Amino acid sequence: MKKIIYIALCLVGFISCKEKPGEVTAYVSPAPEFCEDSAYQFVAEQCQFGPRVMNSEAHDMCGDWIVSKFKSFGAEVYEQHADGKLYTGTPVKMRNIVVSFNPEAEVRILIAGHWDSRQWADNDPDEANHNTPIDGANDGASSIGVMLEIARQLQLANDSNRVKVGVDLICWDAEDNGESASGNESSWCLGSQYWSGIRHIEGYTARYGINLDMVGGSNTVFYREQYSMSYAPAVVDKVWGAAQRIGYGKFFSYDQGGGYITDDHLEVNRGGIPCIDIIGSDTENGGFPRTWHTLNDNIEHINKETLKAVGQTMLEVIWTEQ
Ligand code: AHN
Ligand code: ZN
């Protein structure tokens, strides 16, 4: 009987995976455990709507799903609907989704990512695919998948391990229909451009922001992006430091790489909130992930370990903020 109880206890310890057997760490994190299986499921569910390209039915339906999921995790949800125009001249109906936990808290952390997917696979090796929309499993759905799991953990921790700060999760629309390799910077990030000018709540601000982009790919590493280093070096230090502390230094590299990347974090910075970009690079060539803007950016190339590294680091940052 004793033996059975002992085995049962070991199993519980193992399944809860708070401490892996044989792993001795001096640091005990106050953060809950980020579940990468859950995040992966949220990525898969977005992909099942089909490509979430602007003005499409899949886009609208996935937007409704995102809103209802966040509400089910107990968040306050604001929506911004606005008219935009692609660089091609096409008018688009934009929808930013702003999700708040502890809306009354004064100290706030902003975490964001885009939920739309690109309408052209114009980096696909096969030119015949250049006008085909992409699933955007990594480029789009991965950030929202991580944010949904953060939200689920915030709700679960409500009774026993409640977080002290306010957390806002913003799902940007219309990020990914920019003009490639053109220098046409303002053709990207239409949703965050809009929000930067007109906030979901007048006068809204946050202590700092963290934008997530392509945070679920295989063969992925995160370098310190250069706009982030110029606008928000202390936030870069905080996030990369958190990652090293909990054992994800392999993913959050201090090597040179990344360069200056036009992304939603830039608009947040221009709006006066220091904001970094955690954006995936390919481990082999250091550029954008190999599936970037190709038809291969689908659920088959999503890696749970990458989701875990980013998600757990975000929980670490949230739960250690004073
Ligand atoms: C540019 O290519 C200039 N920026 C890329 C932003 C982006 C697109 N992130 C994901 N998809
Ligand atoms: Zn993209």
Coordinates of C-alpha atoms and ligand atoms in Angstrom, one line a residue:
M1 CA 0.0 0.0 0.0
K2 CA 2.8 2.4 1.0
K3 CA 4.5 1.6 -2.2
I4 CA 1.4 2.4 -4.3
I5 CA 1.0 5.8 -2.5
Y6 CA 4.6 6.6 -3.1
I7 CA 4.3 5.8 -6.8
A8 CA 1.1 7.8 -7.0
L9 CA 2.9 10.8 -5.4
C10 CA 5.8 10.5 -7.8
L11 CA 3.4 10.5 -10.7
V12 CA 1.6 13.6 -9.4
G13 CA 5.0 15.3 -9.0
F14 CA 6.0 14.3 -12.5
I15 CA 2.7 15.3 -14.2
S16 CA 2.6 18.7 -12.6
C17 CA 6.1 19.1 -14.0
K18 CA 6.9 22.0 -11.7
E19 CA 10.2 20.3 -10.8
K20 CA 11.6 17.8 -13.2
P21 CA 13.3 14.8 -11.6
G22 CA 17.0 15.3 -11.1
E23 CA 16.8 19.0 -11.8
V24 CA 17.9 21.2 -8.9
T25 CA 17.4 24.9 -9.2
A26 CA 18.0 27.5 -6.5
Y27 CA 15.5 29.9 -8.0
V28 CA 11.8 29.3 -7.3
S29 CA 9.6 31.2 -9.6
P30 CA 6.3 32.7 -8.4
A31 CA 4.7 32.2 -11.8
P32 CA 2.3 29.4 -12.7
E33 CA 3.2 26.8 -15.3
F34 CA 2.5 27.8 -18.9
C35 CA 0.9 24.9 -20.7
E36 CA 2.3 24.6 -24.2
D37 CA -0.2 21.9 -25.2
S38 CA -3.0 24.4 -24.5
A39 CA -1.2 27.2 -26.4
Y40 CA -0.7 24.9 -29.4
Q41 CA -4.4 24.0 -29.4
F42 CA -5.3 27.7 -29.5
V43 CA -3.0 28.1 -32.5
A44 CA -4.5 25.1 -34.3
E45 CA -8.0 26.3 -33.6
Q46 CA -7.3 29.7 -35.3
C47 CA -5.8 27.9 -38.3
Q48 CA -8.9 25.8 -38.7
F49 CA -10.9 28.9 -39.7
G50 CA -8.6 29.2 -42.7
P51 CA -6.4 32.2 -43.5
R52 CA -7.6 35.2 -41.5
V53 CA -7.1 37.6 -44.4
M54 CA -8.8 41.1 -44.3
N55 CA -12.5 41.3 -45.2
S56 CA -12.9 37.5 -45.3
E57 CA -15.5 35.4 -43.5
A58 CA -12.7 33.3 -41.8
H59 CA -11.3 36.6 -40.4
D60 CA -14.6 37.6 -39.0
M61 CA -15.4 34.3 -37.5
C62 CA -12.0 33.9 -36.0
G63 CA -12.3 37.4 -34.5
D64 CA -15.5 36.4 -32.8
W65 CA -13.9 33.3 -31.5
I66 CA -10.9 35.2 -30.1
V67 CA -13.3 37.6 -28.3
S68 CA -15.4 34.8 -26.8
K69 CA -12.3 32.9 -25.7
F70 CA -10.9 35.8 -23.8
K71 CA -14.3 36.6 -22.3
S72 CA -14.5 33.0 -21.1
F73 CA -11.2 33.5 -19.3
G74 CA -12.8 36.3 -17.3
A75 CA -11.3 39.3 -19.1
E76 CA -12.7 42.7 -19.9
V77 CA -12.7 42.9 -23.7
Y78 CA -12.8 46.1 -25.8
E79 CA -13.0 46.2 -29.5
Q80 CA -11.9 48.9 -31.9
H81 CA -13.5 48.8 -35.4
A82 CA -12.0 51.1 -38.0
D83 CA -11.7 51.5 -41.7
G84 CA -8.3 51.2 -43.2
K85 CA -6.7 51.0 -46.7
L86 CA -4.0 48.6 -47.9
Y87 CA -1.1 50.0 -49.9
T88 CA -2.9 48.4 -52.9
G89 CA -5.8 50.7 -52.4
T90 CA -8.2 48.0 -51.1
P91 CA -10.4 49.3 -48.2
V92 CA -10.3 47.0 -45.2
K93 CA -12.5 46.7 -42.1
M94 CA -10.1 46.5 -39.2
R95 CA -10.8 45.1 -35.7
N96 CA -8.3 45.5 -32.8
I97 CA -9.2 43.4 -29.8
V98 CA -8.1 44.7 -26.4
V99 CA -8.2 42.3 -23.5
S100 CA -7.8 43.6 -19.9
F101 CA -7.1 41.8 -16.6
N102 CA -7.3 43.8 -13.3
P103 CA -8.6 46.8 -15.2
E104 CA -8.5 48.9 -12.1
A105 CA -4.8 48.4 -11.4
E106 CA -2.6 51.4 -12.0
V107 CA 0.6 49.6 -13.0
R108 CA 0.0 47.9 -16.3
I109 CA 1.9 45.7 -18.6
L110 CA 0.9 45.4 -22.3
I111 CA 1.5 42.3 -24.3
A112 CA 0.5 42.2 -28.0
G113 CA 0.5 40.4 -31.3
H114 CA -1.3 40.4 -34.6
W115 CA -4.2 38.1 -35.4
D116 CA -4.6 38.7 -39.1
S117 CA -2.8 36.6 -41.6
R118 CA -1.1 37.6 -44.9
Q119 CA -3.1 37.5 -48.0
W120 CA -0.1 36.7 -50.3
A121 CA 2.5 33.9 -49.9
D122 CA 5.0 36.1 -51.8
N123 CA 8.0 34.5 -50.2
D124 CA 7.0 31.0 -51.3
P125 CA 9.7 29.1 -53.3
D126 CA 7.0 28.4 -55.9
E127 CA 6.0 31.6 -57.7
A128 CA 2.6 30.1 -58.5
N129 CA 1.7 30.5 -54.8
H130 CA 2.6 34.2 -54.5
N131 CA -1.0 35.4 -54.6
T132 CA -2.3 32.6 -52.3
P133 CA -3.2 33.5 -48.7
I134 CA -1.2 31.8 -45.9
D135 CA -2.5 30.0 -42.8
G136 CA -0.1 32.1 -40.7
A137 CA 0.2 29.5 -38.0
N138 CA 3.4 31.1 -36.8
D139 CA 3.0 34.6 -38.4
G140 CA -0.1 35.6 -36.5
A141 CA -1.8 32.7 -34.7
S142 CA 1.2 31.8 -32.5
S143 CA 1.2 35.2 -30.6
I144 CA -2.6 34.9 -30.0
G145 CA -2.2 31.3 -28.9
V146 CA 0.4 32.4 -26.3
M147 CA -1.8 35.3 -25.2
L148 CA -4.8 33.1 -24.8
E149 CA -2.8 30.7 -22.6
I150 CA -1.5 33.7 -20.6
A151 CA -5.2 34.7 -20.1
R152 CA -6.2 31.2 -19.0
Q153 CA -3.4 31.2 -16.4
L154 CA -4.4 34.6 -15.2
Q155 CA -7.9 33.3 -14.5
L156 CA -6.7 30.1 -12.9
A157 CA -4.4 32.0 -10.6
N158 CA -7.2 34.4 -9.5
D159 CA -7.8 32.7 -6.1
S160 CA -4.4 31.4 -5.0
N161 CA -1.7 33.3 -6.8
R162 CA -3.3 36.5 -8.0
V163 CA -1.1 38.8 -10.1
K164 CA -0.6 42.3 -8.7
V165 CA -0.3 44.3 -11.8
G166 CA -2.8 45.0 -14.6
V167 CA -2.3 43.1 -17.8
D168 CA -3.6 44.1 -21.2
L169 CA -3.4 41.8 -24.2
I170 CA -3.9 43.5 -27.6
C171 CA -4.7 41.6 -30.7
W172 CA -3.7 43.8 -33.6
D173 CA -5.5 43.6 -36.9
A174 CA -4.1 44.4 -40.4
E175 CA -0.5 44.0 -39.6
D176 CA 0.5 41.7 -42.4
N177 CA -0.5 43.1 -45.8
G178 CA 2.5 45.4 -46.2
E179 CA 4.6 45.9 -49.3
S180 CA 7.5 43.5 -49.2
A181 CA 11.1 44.7 -49.6
S182 CA 9.9 48.2 -50.6
G183 CA 10.8 50.4 -47.7
N184 CA 7.1 51.2 -47.6
E185 CA 7.0 51.1 -43.8
S186 CA 3.5 52.5 -43.3
S187 CA 2.0 49.8 -45.4
W188 CA 2.4 47.4 -42.4
C189 CA 0.9 47.4 -39.0
L190 CA -2.4 49.3 -39.8
G191 CA -4.2 48.2 -36.7
S192 CA -1.4 49.3 -34.3
Q193 CA -1.1 52.6 -36.2
Y194 CA -4.7 53.2 -35.5
W195 CA -4.5 52.3 -31.8
S196 CA -1.4 54.4 -31.3
G197 CA -3.4 57.5 -32.3
I198 CA -6.8 56.5 -30.8
R199 CA -6.6 54.3 -27.7
H200 CA -9.3 51.9 -26.6
I201 CA -9.6 54.0 -23.5
E202 CA -8.8 57.7 -23.7
G203 CA -5.5 58.4 -21.9
Y204 CA -4.6 54.7 -21.6
T205 CA -1.0 54.0 -20.9
A206 CA 1.2 51.1 -19.7
R207 CA 4.5 50.9 -17.9
Y208 CA 5.9 49.0 -20.9
G209 CA 4.9 46.8 -23.8
I210 CA 6.0 43.4 -25.3
N211 CA 5.0 42.6 -28.8
L212 CA 5.1 38.9 -29.9
D213 CA 5.6 37.9 -33.5
M214 CA 6.3 34.5 -34.9
V215 CA 6.8 32.9 -31.5
G216 CA 5.9 29.4 -32.3
G217 CA 8.1 28.2 -35.2
S218 CA 10.6 25.4 -35.4
N219 CA 14.3 26.2 -35.6
T220 CA 13.6 29.6 -34.0
V221 CA 15.8 31.8 -31.9
F222 CA 15.0 35.3 -30.5
Y223 CA 17.6 38.0 -30.9
R224 CA 17.5 41.5 -29.4
E225 CA 15.8 43.5 -32.1
Q226 CA 17.3 46.9 -32.7
Y227 CA 14.4 49.3 -32.4
S228 CA 13.6 47.6 -29.1
M229 CA 17.2 48.2 -28.1
S230 CA 16.9 51.9 -28.9
Y231 CA 13.5 52.6 -27.5
A232 CA 13.3 50.2 -24.6
P233 CA 16.7 48.7 -23.6
A234 CA 15.6 48.2 -20.0
V235 CA 12.6 46.1 -21.1
V236 CA 14.9 44.0 -23.4
D237 CA 17.2 43.4 -20.4
K238 CA 14.2 42.5 -18.2
V239 CA 12.8 40.0 -20.6
W240 CA 16.0 38.4 -21.7
G241 CA 17.1 38.2 -18.1
A242 CA 13.8 36.5 -17.1
A243 CA 14.4 34.0 -19.9
Q244 CA 17.9 33.1 -18.7
R245 CA 16.8 32.9 -15.1
I246 CA 14.2 30.2 -15.9
G247 CA 16.3 28.2 -18.3
Y248 CA 15.4 29.5 -21.8
G249 CA 18.7 31.1 -22.7
K250 CA 18.9 28.9 -25.7
F251 CA 15.9 30.7 -27.2
F252 CA 16.7 34.2 -26.0
S253 CA 20.1 34.8 -27.5
Y254 CA 22.5 37.7 -26.7
D255 CA 24.3 37.2 -30.0
Q256 CA 24.1 39.9 -32.7
G257 CA 21.2 39.5 -35.0
G258 CA 17.7 40.7 -35.8
G259 CA 18.5 44.1 -37.2
Y260 CA 15.8 46.9 -37.3
I261 CA 12.4 45.3 -37.9
T262 CA 9.3 47.3 -38.8
D263 CA 6.6 45.7 -36.6
D264 CA 3.7 46.7 -34.3
H265 CA 6.0 47.5 -31.4
L266 CA 7.2 50.6 -33.3
E267 CA 3.8 52.1 -33.3
V268 CA 3.5 51.5 -29.5
N269 CA 6.8 53.2 -29.0
R270 CA 5.8 56.1 -31.2
G271 CA 2.7 56.4 -29.0
G272 CA 4.9 56.9 -26.0
I273 CA 5.0 53.4 -24.4
P274 CA 8.4 51.7 -24.4
C275 CA 7.8 48.5 -26.2
I276 CA 10.0 45.6 -27.4
D277 CA 9.5 43.0 -30.1
I278 CA 10.0 39.3 -29.5
I279 CA 10.3 38.2 -33.1
G280 CA 11.5 34.8 -34.2
S281 CA 14.6 34.4 -36.4
D282 CA 15.7 31.3 -38.2
T283 CA 18.5 29.4 -36.3
E284 CA 20.3 28.7 -39.6
N285 CA 20.3 31.9 -41.6
G286 CA 19.4 34.5 -38.9
G287 CA 16.7 36.0 -41.1
F288 CA 12.9 35.6 -40.8
P289 CA 11.8 32.0 -40.1
R290 CA 12.1 29.8 -43.1
T291 CA 8.3 29.4 -43.4
W292 CA 7.8 33.2 -43.4
H293 CA 5.2 34.3 -46.0
T294 CA 5.2 30.8 -47.5
L295 CA 2.5 28.2 -47.6
N296 CA 4.6 26.2 -45.2
D297 CA 3.6 28.6 -42.4
N298 CA 1.0 26.1 -41.2
I299 CA 0.3 24.0 -38.1
E300 CA 2.8 21.3 -39.1
H301 CA 5.7 23.7 -38.5
I302 CA 4.6 24.9 -35.1
N303 CA 6.9 23.9 -32.2
K304 CA 5.6 23.5 -28.7
E305 CA 9.0 24.1 -27.1
T306 CA 9.2 27.6 -28.7
L307 CA 5.6 28.4 -27.5
K308 CA 6.6 27.2 -24.0
A309 CA 9.9 29.3 -23.9
V310 CA 8.0 32.5 -24.8
G311 CA 4.9 31.8 -22.8
Q312 CA 6.8 30.8 -19.6
T313 CA 9.0 33.9 -20.0
M314 CA 6.0 36.1 -20.2
L315 CA 4.5 34.6 -17.1
E316 CA 7.8 35.1 -15.3
V317 CA 7.8 38.8 -16.3
I318 CA 4.2 39.3 -15.3
W319 CA 4.5 37.6 -11.9
T320 CA 7.8 39.3 -10.9
E321 CA 6.6 42.8 -11.8
Q322 CA 6.3 44.9 -8.6
Ligands
AHN1 C1 8.9 43.9 -42.8 O1 9.0 43.0 -43.6 C2 9.3 45.3 -43.1 N1 8.3 43.7 -41.6 C3 7.8 42.5 -41.2 C4 6.8 42.6 -40.2 C5 6.1 41.3 -40.2 C6 5.5 40.7 -41.2 N2 6.1 40.4 -39.2 C7 5.4 39.4 -39.5 N3 5.1 39.5 -40.8
ZN2 ZN 4.1 38.4 -41.9

